[in-house]
C-alpha positions as semicolon CSV with decimal commas, in nm:
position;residue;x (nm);y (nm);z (nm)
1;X;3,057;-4,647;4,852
2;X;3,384;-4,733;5,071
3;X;3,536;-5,031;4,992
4;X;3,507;-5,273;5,261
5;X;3,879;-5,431;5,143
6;X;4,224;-5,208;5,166
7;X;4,445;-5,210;4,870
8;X;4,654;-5,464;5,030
9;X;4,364;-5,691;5,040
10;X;4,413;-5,978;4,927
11;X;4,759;-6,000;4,931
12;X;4,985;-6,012;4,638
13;X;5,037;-6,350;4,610
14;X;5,366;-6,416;4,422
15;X;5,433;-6,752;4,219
16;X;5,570;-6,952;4,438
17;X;5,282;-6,892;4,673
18;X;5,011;-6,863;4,494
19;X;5,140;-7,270;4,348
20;X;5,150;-7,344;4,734
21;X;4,785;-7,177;4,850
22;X;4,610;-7,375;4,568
23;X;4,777;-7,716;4,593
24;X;4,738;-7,673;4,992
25;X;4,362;-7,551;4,927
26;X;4,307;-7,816;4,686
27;X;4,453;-8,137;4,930
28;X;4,202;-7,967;5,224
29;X;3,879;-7,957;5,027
30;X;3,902;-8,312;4,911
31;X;3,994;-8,431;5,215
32;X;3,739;-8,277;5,407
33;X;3,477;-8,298;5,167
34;X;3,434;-7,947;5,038
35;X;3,355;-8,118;4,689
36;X;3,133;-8,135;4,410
37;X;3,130;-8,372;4,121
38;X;3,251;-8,207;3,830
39;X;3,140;-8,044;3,520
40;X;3,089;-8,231;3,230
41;X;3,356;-7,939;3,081
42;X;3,563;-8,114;3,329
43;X;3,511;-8,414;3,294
44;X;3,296;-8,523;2,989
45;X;3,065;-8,887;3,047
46;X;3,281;-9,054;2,816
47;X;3,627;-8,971;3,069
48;X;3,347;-9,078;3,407
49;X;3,100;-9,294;3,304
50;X;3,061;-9,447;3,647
51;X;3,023;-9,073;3,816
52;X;3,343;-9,187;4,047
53;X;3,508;-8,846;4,033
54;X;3,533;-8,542;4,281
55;X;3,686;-8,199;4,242
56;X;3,691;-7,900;4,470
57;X;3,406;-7,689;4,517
58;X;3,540;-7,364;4,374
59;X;3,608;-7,122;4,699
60;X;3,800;-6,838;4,760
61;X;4,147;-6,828;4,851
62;X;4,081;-6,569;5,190
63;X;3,761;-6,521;5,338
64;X;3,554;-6,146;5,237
65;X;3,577;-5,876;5,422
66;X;3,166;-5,885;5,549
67;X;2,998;-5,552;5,766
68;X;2,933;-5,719;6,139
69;X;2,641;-5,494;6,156
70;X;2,500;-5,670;5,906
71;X;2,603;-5,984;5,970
72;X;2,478;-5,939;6,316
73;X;2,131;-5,831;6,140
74;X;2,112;-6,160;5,959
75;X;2,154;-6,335;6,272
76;X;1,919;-6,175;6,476
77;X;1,619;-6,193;6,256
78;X;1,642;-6,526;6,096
79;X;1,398;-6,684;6,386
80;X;1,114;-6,432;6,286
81;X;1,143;-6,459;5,921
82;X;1,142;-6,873;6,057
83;X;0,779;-6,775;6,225
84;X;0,676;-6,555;5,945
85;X;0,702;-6,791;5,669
86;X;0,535;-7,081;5,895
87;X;0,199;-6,820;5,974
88;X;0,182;-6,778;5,571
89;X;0,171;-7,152;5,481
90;X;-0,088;-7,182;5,767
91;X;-0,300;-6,896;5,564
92;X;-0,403;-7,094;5,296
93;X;-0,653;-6,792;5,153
94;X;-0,346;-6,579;5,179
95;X;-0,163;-6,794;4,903
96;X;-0,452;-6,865;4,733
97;X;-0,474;-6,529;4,659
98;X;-0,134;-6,503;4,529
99;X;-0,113;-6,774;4,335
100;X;-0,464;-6,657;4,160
101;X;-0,209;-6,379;4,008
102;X;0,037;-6,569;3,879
103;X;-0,108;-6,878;3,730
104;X;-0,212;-6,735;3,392
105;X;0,136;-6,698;3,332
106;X;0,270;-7,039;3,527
107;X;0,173;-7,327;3,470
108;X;0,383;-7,466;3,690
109;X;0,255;-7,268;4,006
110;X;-0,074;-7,341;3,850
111;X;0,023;-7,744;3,874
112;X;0,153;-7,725;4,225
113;X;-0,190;-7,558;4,358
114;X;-0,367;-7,857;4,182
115;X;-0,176;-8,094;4,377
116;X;-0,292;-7,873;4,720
117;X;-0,635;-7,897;4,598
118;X;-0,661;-8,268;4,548
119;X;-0,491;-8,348;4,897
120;X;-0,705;-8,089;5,059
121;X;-1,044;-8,266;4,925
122;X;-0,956;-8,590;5,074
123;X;-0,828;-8,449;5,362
124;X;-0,423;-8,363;5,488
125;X;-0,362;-8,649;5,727
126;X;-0,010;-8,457;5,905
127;X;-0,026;-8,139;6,027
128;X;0,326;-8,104;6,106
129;X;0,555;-7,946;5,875
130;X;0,908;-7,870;5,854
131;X;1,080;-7,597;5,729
132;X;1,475;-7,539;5,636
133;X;1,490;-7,209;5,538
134;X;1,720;-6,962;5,395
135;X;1,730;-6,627;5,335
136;X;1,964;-6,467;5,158
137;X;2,048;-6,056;5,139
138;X;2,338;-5,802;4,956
139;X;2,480;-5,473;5,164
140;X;2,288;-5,158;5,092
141;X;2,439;-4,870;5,176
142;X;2,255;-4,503;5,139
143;X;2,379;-4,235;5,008
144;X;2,670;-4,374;4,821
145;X;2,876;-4,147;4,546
146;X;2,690;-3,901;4,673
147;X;2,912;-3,674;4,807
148;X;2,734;-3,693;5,137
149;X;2,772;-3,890;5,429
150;X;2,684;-4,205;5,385
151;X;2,505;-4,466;5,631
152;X;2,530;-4,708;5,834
153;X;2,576;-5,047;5,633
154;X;2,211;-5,221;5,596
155;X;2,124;-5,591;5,468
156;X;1,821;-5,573;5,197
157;X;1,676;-5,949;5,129
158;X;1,725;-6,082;4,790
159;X;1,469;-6,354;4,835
160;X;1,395;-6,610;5,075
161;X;1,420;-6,989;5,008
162;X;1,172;-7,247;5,142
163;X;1,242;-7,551;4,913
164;X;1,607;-7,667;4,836
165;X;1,802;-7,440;5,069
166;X;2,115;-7,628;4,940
167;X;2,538;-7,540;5,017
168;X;2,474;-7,584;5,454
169;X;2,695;-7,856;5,416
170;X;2,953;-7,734;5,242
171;X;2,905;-7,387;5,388
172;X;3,028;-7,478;5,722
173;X;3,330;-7,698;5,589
174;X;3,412;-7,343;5,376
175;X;3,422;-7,139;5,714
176;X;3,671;-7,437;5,825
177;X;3,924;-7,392;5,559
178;X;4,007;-7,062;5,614
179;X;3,961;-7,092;5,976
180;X;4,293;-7,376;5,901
181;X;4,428;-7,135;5,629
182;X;4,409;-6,797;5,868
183;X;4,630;-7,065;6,087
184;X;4,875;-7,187;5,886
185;X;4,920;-7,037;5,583
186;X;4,849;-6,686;5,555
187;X;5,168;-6,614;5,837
188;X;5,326;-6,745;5,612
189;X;5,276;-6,497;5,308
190;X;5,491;-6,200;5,232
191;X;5,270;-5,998;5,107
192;X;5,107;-5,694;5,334
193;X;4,764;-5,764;5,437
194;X;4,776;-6,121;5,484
195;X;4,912;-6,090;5,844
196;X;4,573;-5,927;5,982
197;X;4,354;-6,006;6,227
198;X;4,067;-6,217;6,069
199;X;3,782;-6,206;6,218
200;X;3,536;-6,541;6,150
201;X;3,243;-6,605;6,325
202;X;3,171;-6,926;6,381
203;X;2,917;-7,145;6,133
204;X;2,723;-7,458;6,232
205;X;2,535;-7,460;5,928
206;X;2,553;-7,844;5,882
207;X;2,454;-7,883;6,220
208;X;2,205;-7,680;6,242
209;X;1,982;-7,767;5,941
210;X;2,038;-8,161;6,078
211;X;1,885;-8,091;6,429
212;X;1,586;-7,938;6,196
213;X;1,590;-8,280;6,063
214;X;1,659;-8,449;6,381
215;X;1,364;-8,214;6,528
216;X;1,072;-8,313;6,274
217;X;1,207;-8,740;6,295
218;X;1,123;-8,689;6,669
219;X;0,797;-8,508;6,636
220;X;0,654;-8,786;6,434
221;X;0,697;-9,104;6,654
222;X;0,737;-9,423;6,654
223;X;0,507;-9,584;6,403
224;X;0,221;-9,789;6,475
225;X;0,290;-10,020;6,192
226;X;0,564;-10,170;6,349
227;X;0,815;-10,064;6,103
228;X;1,127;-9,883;6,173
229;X;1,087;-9,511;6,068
230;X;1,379;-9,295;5,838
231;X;1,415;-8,979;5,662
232;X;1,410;-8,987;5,296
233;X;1,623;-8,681;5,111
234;X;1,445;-8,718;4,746
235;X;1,700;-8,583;4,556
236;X;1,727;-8,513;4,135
237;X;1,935;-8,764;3,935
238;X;2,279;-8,717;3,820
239;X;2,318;-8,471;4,143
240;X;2,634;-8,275;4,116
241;X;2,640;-8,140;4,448
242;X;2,633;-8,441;4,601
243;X;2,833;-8,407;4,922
244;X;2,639;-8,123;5,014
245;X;2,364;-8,305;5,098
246;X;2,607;-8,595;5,233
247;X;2,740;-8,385;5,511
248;X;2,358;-8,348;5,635
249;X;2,304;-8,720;5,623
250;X;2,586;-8,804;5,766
251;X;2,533;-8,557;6,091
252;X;2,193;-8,656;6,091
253;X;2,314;-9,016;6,090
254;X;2,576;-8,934;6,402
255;X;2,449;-9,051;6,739
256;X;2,102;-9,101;6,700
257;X;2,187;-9,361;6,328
258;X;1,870;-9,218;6,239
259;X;1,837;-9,396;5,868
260;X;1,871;-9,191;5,583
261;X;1,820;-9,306;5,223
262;X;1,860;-9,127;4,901
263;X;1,548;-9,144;4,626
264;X;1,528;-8,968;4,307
265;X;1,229;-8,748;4,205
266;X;1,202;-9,004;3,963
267;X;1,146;-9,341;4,113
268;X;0,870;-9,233;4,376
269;X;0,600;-9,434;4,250
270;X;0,849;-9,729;4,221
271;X;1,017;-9,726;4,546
272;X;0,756;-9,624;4,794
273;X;0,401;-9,707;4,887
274;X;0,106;-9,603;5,071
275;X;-0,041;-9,802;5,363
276;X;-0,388;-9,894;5,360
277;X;-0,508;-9,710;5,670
278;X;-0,688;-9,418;5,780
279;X;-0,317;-9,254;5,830
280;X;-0,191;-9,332;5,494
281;X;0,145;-9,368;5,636
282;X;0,412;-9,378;5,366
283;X;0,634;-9,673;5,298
284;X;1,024;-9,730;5,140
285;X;1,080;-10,057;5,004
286;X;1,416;-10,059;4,993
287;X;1,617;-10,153;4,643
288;X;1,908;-10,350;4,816
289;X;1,643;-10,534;4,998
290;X;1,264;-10,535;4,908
291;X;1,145;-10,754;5,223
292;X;1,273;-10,443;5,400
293;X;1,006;-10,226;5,456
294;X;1,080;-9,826;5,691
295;X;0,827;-9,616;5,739
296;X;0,913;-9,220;5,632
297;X;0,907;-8,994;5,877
298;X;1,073;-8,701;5,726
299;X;1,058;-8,609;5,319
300;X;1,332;-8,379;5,260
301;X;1,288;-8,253;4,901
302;X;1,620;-8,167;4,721
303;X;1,436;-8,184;4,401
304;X;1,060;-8,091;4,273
305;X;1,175;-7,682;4,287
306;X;1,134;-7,647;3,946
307;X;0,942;-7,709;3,582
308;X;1,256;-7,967;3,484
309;X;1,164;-8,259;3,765
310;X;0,835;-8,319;3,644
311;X;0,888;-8,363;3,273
312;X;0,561;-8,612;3,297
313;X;0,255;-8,656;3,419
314;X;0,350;-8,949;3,632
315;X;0,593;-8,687;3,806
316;X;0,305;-8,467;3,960
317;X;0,143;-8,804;4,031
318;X;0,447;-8,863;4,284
319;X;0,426;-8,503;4,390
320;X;0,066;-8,588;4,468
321;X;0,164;-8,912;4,661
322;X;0,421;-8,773;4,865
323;X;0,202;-8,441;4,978
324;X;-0,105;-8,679;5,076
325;X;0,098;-8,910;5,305
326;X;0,185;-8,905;5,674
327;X;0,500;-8,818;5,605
328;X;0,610;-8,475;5,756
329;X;0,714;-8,254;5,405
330;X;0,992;-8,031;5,436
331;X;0,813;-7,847;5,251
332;X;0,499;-7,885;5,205
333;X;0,302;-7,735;4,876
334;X;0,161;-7,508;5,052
335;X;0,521;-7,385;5,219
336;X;0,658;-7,428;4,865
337;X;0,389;-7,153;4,732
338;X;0,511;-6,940;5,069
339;X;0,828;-6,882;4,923
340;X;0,727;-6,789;4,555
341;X;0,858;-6,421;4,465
342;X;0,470;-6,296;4,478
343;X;0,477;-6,363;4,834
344;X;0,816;-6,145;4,900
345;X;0,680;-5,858;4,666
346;X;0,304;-5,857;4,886
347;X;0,458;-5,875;5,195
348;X;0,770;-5,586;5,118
349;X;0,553;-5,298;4,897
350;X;0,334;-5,234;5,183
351;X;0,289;-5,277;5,573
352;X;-0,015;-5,445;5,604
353;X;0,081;-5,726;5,342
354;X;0,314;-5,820;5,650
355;X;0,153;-5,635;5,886
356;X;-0,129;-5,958;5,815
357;X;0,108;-6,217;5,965
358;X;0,289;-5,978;6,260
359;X;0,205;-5,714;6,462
360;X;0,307;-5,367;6,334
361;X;0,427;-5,252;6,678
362;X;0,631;-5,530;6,767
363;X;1,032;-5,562;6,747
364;X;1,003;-5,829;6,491
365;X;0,813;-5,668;6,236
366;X;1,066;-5,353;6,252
367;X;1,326;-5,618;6,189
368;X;1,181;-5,793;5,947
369;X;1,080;-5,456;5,725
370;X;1,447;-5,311;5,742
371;X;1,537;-5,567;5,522
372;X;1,328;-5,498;5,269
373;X;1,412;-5,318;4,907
374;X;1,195;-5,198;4,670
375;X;0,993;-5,470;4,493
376;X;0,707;-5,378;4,291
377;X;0,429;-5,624;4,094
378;X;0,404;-5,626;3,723
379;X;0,030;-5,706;3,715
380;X;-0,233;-5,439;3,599
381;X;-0,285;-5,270;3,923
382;X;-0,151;-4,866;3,924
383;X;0,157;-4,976;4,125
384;X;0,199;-5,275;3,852
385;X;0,165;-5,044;3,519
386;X;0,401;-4,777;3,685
387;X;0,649;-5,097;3,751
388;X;0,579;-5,170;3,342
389;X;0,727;-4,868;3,273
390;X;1,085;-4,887;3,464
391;X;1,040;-5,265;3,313
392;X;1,029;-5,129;2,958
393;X;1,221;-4,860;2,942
394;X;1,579;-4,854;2,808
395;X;1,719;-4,606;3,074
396;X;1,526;-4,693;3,378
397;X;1,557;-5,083;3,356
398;X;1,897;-5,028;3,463
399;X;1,818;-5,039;3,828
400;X;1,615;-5,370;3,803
401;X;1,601;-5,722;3,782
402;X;1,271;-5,897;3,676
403;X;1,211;-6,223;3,874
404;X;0,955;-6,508;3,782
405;X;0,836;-6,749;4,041
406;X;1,151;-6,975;4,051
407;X;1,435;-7,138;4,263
408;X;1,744;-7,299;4,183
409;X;1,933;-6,981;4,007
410;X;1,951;-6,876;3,634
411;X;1,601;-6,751;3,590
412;X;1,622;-6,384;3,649
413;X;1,665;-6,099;3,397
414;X;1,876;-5,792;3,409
415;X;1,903;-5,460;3,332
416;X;1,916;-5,419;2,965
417;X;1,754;-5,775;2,913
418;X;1,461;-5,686;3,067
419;X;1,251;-5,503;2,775
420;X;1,356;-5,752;2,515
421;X;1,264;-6,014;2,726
422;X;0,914;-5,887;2,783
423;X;0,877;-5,795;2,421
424;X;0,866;-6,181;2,380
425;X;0,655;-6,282;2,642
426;X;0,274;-6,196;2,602
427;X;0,123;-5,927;2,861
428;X;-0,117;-6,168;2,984
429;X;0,175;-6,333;3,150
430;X;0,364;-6,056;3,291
431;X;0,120;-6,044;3,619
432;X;0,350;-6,408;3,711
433;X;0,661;-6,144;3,752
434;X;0,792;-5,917;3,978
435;X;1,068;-5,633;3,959
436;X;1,300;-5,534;4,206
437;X;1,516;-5,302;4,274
438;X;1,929;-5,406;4,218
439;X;2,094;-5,409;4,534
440;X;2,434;-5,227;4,530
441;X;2,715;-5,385;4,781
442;X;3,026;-5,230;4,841
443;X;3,328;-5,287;4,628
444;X;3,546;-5,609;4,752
445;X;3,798;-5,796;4,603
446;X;3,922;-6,123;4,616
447;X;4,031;-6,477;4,428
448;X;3,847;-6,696;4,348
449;X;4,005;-7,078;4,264
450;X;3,762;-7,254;4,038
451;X;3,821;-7,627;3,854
452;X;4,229;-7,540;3,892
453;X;4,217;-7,174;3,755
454;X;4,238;-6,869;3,976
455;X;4,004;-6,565;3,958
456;X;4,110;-6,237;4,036
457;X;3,913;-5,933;4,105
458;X;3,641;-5,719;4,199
459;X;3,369;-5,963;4,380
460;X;2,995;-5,975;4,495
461;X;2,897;-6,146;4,780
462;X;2,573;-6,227;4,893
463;X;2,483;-6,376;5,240
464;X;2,239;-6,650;5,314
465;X;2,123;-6,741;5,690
466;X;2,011;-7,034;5,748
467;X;1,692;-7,141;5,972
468;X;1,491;-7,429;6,089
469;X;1,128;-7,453;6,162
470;X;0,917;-7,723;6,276
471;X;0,511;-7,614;6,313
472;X;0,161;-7,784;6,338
473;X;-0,078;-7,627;6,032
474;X;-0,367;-7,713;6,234
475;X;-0,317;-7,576;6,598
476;X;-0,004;-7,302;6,449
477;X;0,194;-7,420;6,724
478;X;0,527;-7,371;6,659
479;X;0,748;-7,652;6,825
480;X;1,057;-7,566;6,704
481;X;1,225;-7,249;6,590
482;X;1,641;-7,246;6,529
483;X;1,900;-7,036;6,337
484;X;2,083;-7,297;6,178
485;X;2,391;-7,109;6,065
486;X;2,493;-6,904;5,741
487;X;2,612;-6,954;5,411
488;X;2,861;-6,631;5,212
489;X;2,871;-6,695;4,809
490;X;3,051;-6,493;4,625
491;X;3,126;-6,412;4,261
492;X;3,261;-6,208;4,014
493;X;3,146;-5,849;3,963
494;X;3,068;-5,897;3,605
495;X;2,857;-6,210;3,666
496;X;2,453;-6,178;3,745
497;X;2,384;-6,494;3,909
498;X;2,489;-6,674;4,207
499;X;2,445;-7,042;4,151
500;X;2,750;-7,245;4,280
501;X;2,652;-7,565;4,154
502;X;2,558;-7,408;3,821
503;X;2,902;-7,262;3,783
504;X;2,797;-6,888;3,828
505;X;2,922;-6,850;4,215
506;X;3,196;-6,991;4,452
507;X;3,206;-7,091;4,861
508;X;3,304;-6,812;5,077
509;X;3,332;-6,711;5,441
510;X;3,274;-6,420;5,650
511;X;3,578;-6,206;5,819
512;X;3,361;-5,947;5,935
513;X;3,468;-5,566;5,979
């Protein structure tokens, strides 16, 4: 495939400049906020016991060079993957369904189901939900090292995120800094290359995914309690990318003061309550001052993604409290269970599976199927024992990467770690996978500065778009429907996951080509 950098990109940076880029990159980011709190190989408990310190969030030094065809595609199909995602939470038999295939081998699917089921057979009291979505795709180009023409630049979805959609507010600041750079610094350089044309679209990310907020405060009301209503981002202790979720607060907070307050997974039960009425409104008691009593509106969930925040039973009893309230979930357990990678693989290895939720002859569902790759089930069906094979074979797993039902990065396996990892996982669990075919992206290069270091090489960058969905699960209304904006991470070409936060990835921004 053709490189989508020149030889000259990015510039040779000589010492001198190279000392000057970082110090200048460094000062911006913690000035503006492009932060995260740092690593305990950073800076170990014992050096910040009170959690006081900040450090860049690693970035590259120029922005990557990013296909505007596919960029463009992104863009233009986030509001019906926004739609498509709200019609498959509505179909409650269609997840049920799903999740029938995976629980023998997840228990944790299997608990969040249970939680469905015991809200369901009281009765759901809010039928508005709200969804902040992302969905995030590699460039596929056919034909590539093939001697042969190749084609026109495609982007094939890597998954799509409906709990935790996290880096929208640092993603925005990112597009900022070398917005400022591409202004003052790069002129500056003497190196060819760095005196281009850089083309950056602009990113509202951190807007965006607050008027989702904004959208679903205003949908609820006032309450009828009397109380004075907020938004609630339950978030996991010990949160390392903090200001992330800050930046959405604080926008959210701009102009309207809508109040925002932080709660961990873990105090729930402790800090909240649930009115005695027929609308089992939920309440915040807050710490500072217990007489004062808001109403939630809005639960944004920054936690409860994964096996690690419910480590007891009192932990699915919150889960349980939250989903039964009147507050409006974003997400729900049901929109949770949307975005588990069952649902991607039903809906890409065959028309119908999405064919179920849009019509086949309509613009959206040609948009929607373009960016789909090859993703086959690993259950028992003919489709799944042919996807066994590639799975277990030395040569063919090469191509692949198995995926269980899981968010938050680190939980896939590649290549050559696929049949070893099967080996030790019985077969009555490998239904609760699904393998898909690696994307390939076109070479780019870059440098990446990460806790003071630089990083210099061949790069991988992977696109996320942002989108923001508000939606009644009883009449399918949907009342509002926004792209919110788009996120670029990149990382090295010798790394397999993506995860910023986890130290894996880095912030990035588009110059598209």
């Amino acid at each position: 495939m053709s490189p989508l950098t020149e030889r000259s990109y990015p510039p040779v940076l000589e010492d001198q400049e190279s000392e000057r880029l970082v110090q200048v990159v460094k000062d911006w980011t913690i000035g503006n906020g492009l932060a995260v709190r740092p690593p305990v190989a950073v800076a170990p408990a014992e050096v910040d016991p009170r959690s006081i310190l900040a450090t860049s969030a690693p970035v590259t030094l120029f922005p990557s060079p990013f296909p505007q065809v596919c960029f463009e595609q992104a863009k233009a199909v986030q509001t019906a993957y926004n739609e498509l995602y709200a019609r498959i939470s509505q179909d409650e038999e269609f997840i049920s369904r799903v999740v029938q295939e995976v629980i023998g081998g997840d228990d944790f699917i299997a608990s969040l189901w249970d939680v469905h089921l015991k809200v369901k057979k009281e009765g759901y009291v809010q039928p508005l939900s709200l969804g902040l979505f992302r969905s995030d795709y590699m460039v596929h180009q056919e034909n590539q090292g093939t001697g042969t023409q190749e084609s026109m630049p495609q982007i094939k979805q890597v998954e799509f995120n409906t709990i935790a959609s996290s880096f929208g507010g640092l993603s925005a600041l990112t597009s900022s800094l070398h917005r400022f750079l591409a202004a003052t610094e790069y002129p500056l350089l003497k190196g060819t290359g760095a005196h281009g044309q850089y083309n950056l679209p602009e990113n509202k990310s951190t807007q965006g995914l607050a008027a989702g907020l904004r959208a679903a405060y205003s949908a609820y009301g006032k309450s009828q309690l009397g109380h004075e209503t907020c938004v609630i981002f339950l978030v996991q202790g010990g949160e390392r990318n903090i200001f992330d979720q800050r930046h959405l607060e604080y926008e959210l907070q701009q102009g309207s003061r809508t109040p925002v307050f932080r709660l961990p997974f873990s105090e729930i039960l402790q800090r909240t309550t649930i009115a005695d009425s027929d609308k089992r409104q939920l309440l915040y008691h807050l710490p500072s001052n217990p007489s004062k009593v808001f109403e939630v509106a809005v639960v944004y969930l920054r936690a409860g993604y994964g096996p690690g925040d419910y480590p007891n039973t009192s932990d699915w009893d919150a889960r349980y409290h939250i989903e039964r309230s009147a507050a409006i979930k974003c997400p729900t357990v049901l929109t949770q269970l949307a975005g588990a990678k069952k649902v991607q693989q039903v809906l890409a290895t065959e028309a119908s599976g999405l064919g179920k939720f849009i019509s086949q002859d309509t613009e959206e569902f040609k948009k929607i199927w373009e960016t789909f790759t090859n993703i086959y089930p690993m259950d028992t069906s003919e489709a799944g024992l042919a996807a066994r094979k590639l799975a277990t074979d030395p040569e063919k797993c090469q191509k692949y990467v198995l995926k269980p039902q899981r968010e938050g990065g680190g939980n896939n396996f590649y290549r050559s770690s696929i049949p070893p990892y099967l080996k030790s996982v019985s077969e009555s669990h490998w239904g609760s996978y699904i393998l898909m075919e690696l994307i390939t992206p076109p070479p780019v290069t870059n440098i990446i500065l990460r806790n003071g270091q630089l990083e210099q090489g061949g790069v991988i960058c992977e696109l996320g778009r942002y989108g923001a969905c508000v939606w009644n699960q009883h009449t399918r209304e949907i009342l509002y429907n926004e792209d919110a904006g788009y996120l670029l991470r990149t990382k090295g070409d010798q790394s397999e996951e993506g995860g910023v936060a986890a130290g894996f990835g880095c912030m990035d921004s588009c110059s598209l080509v």
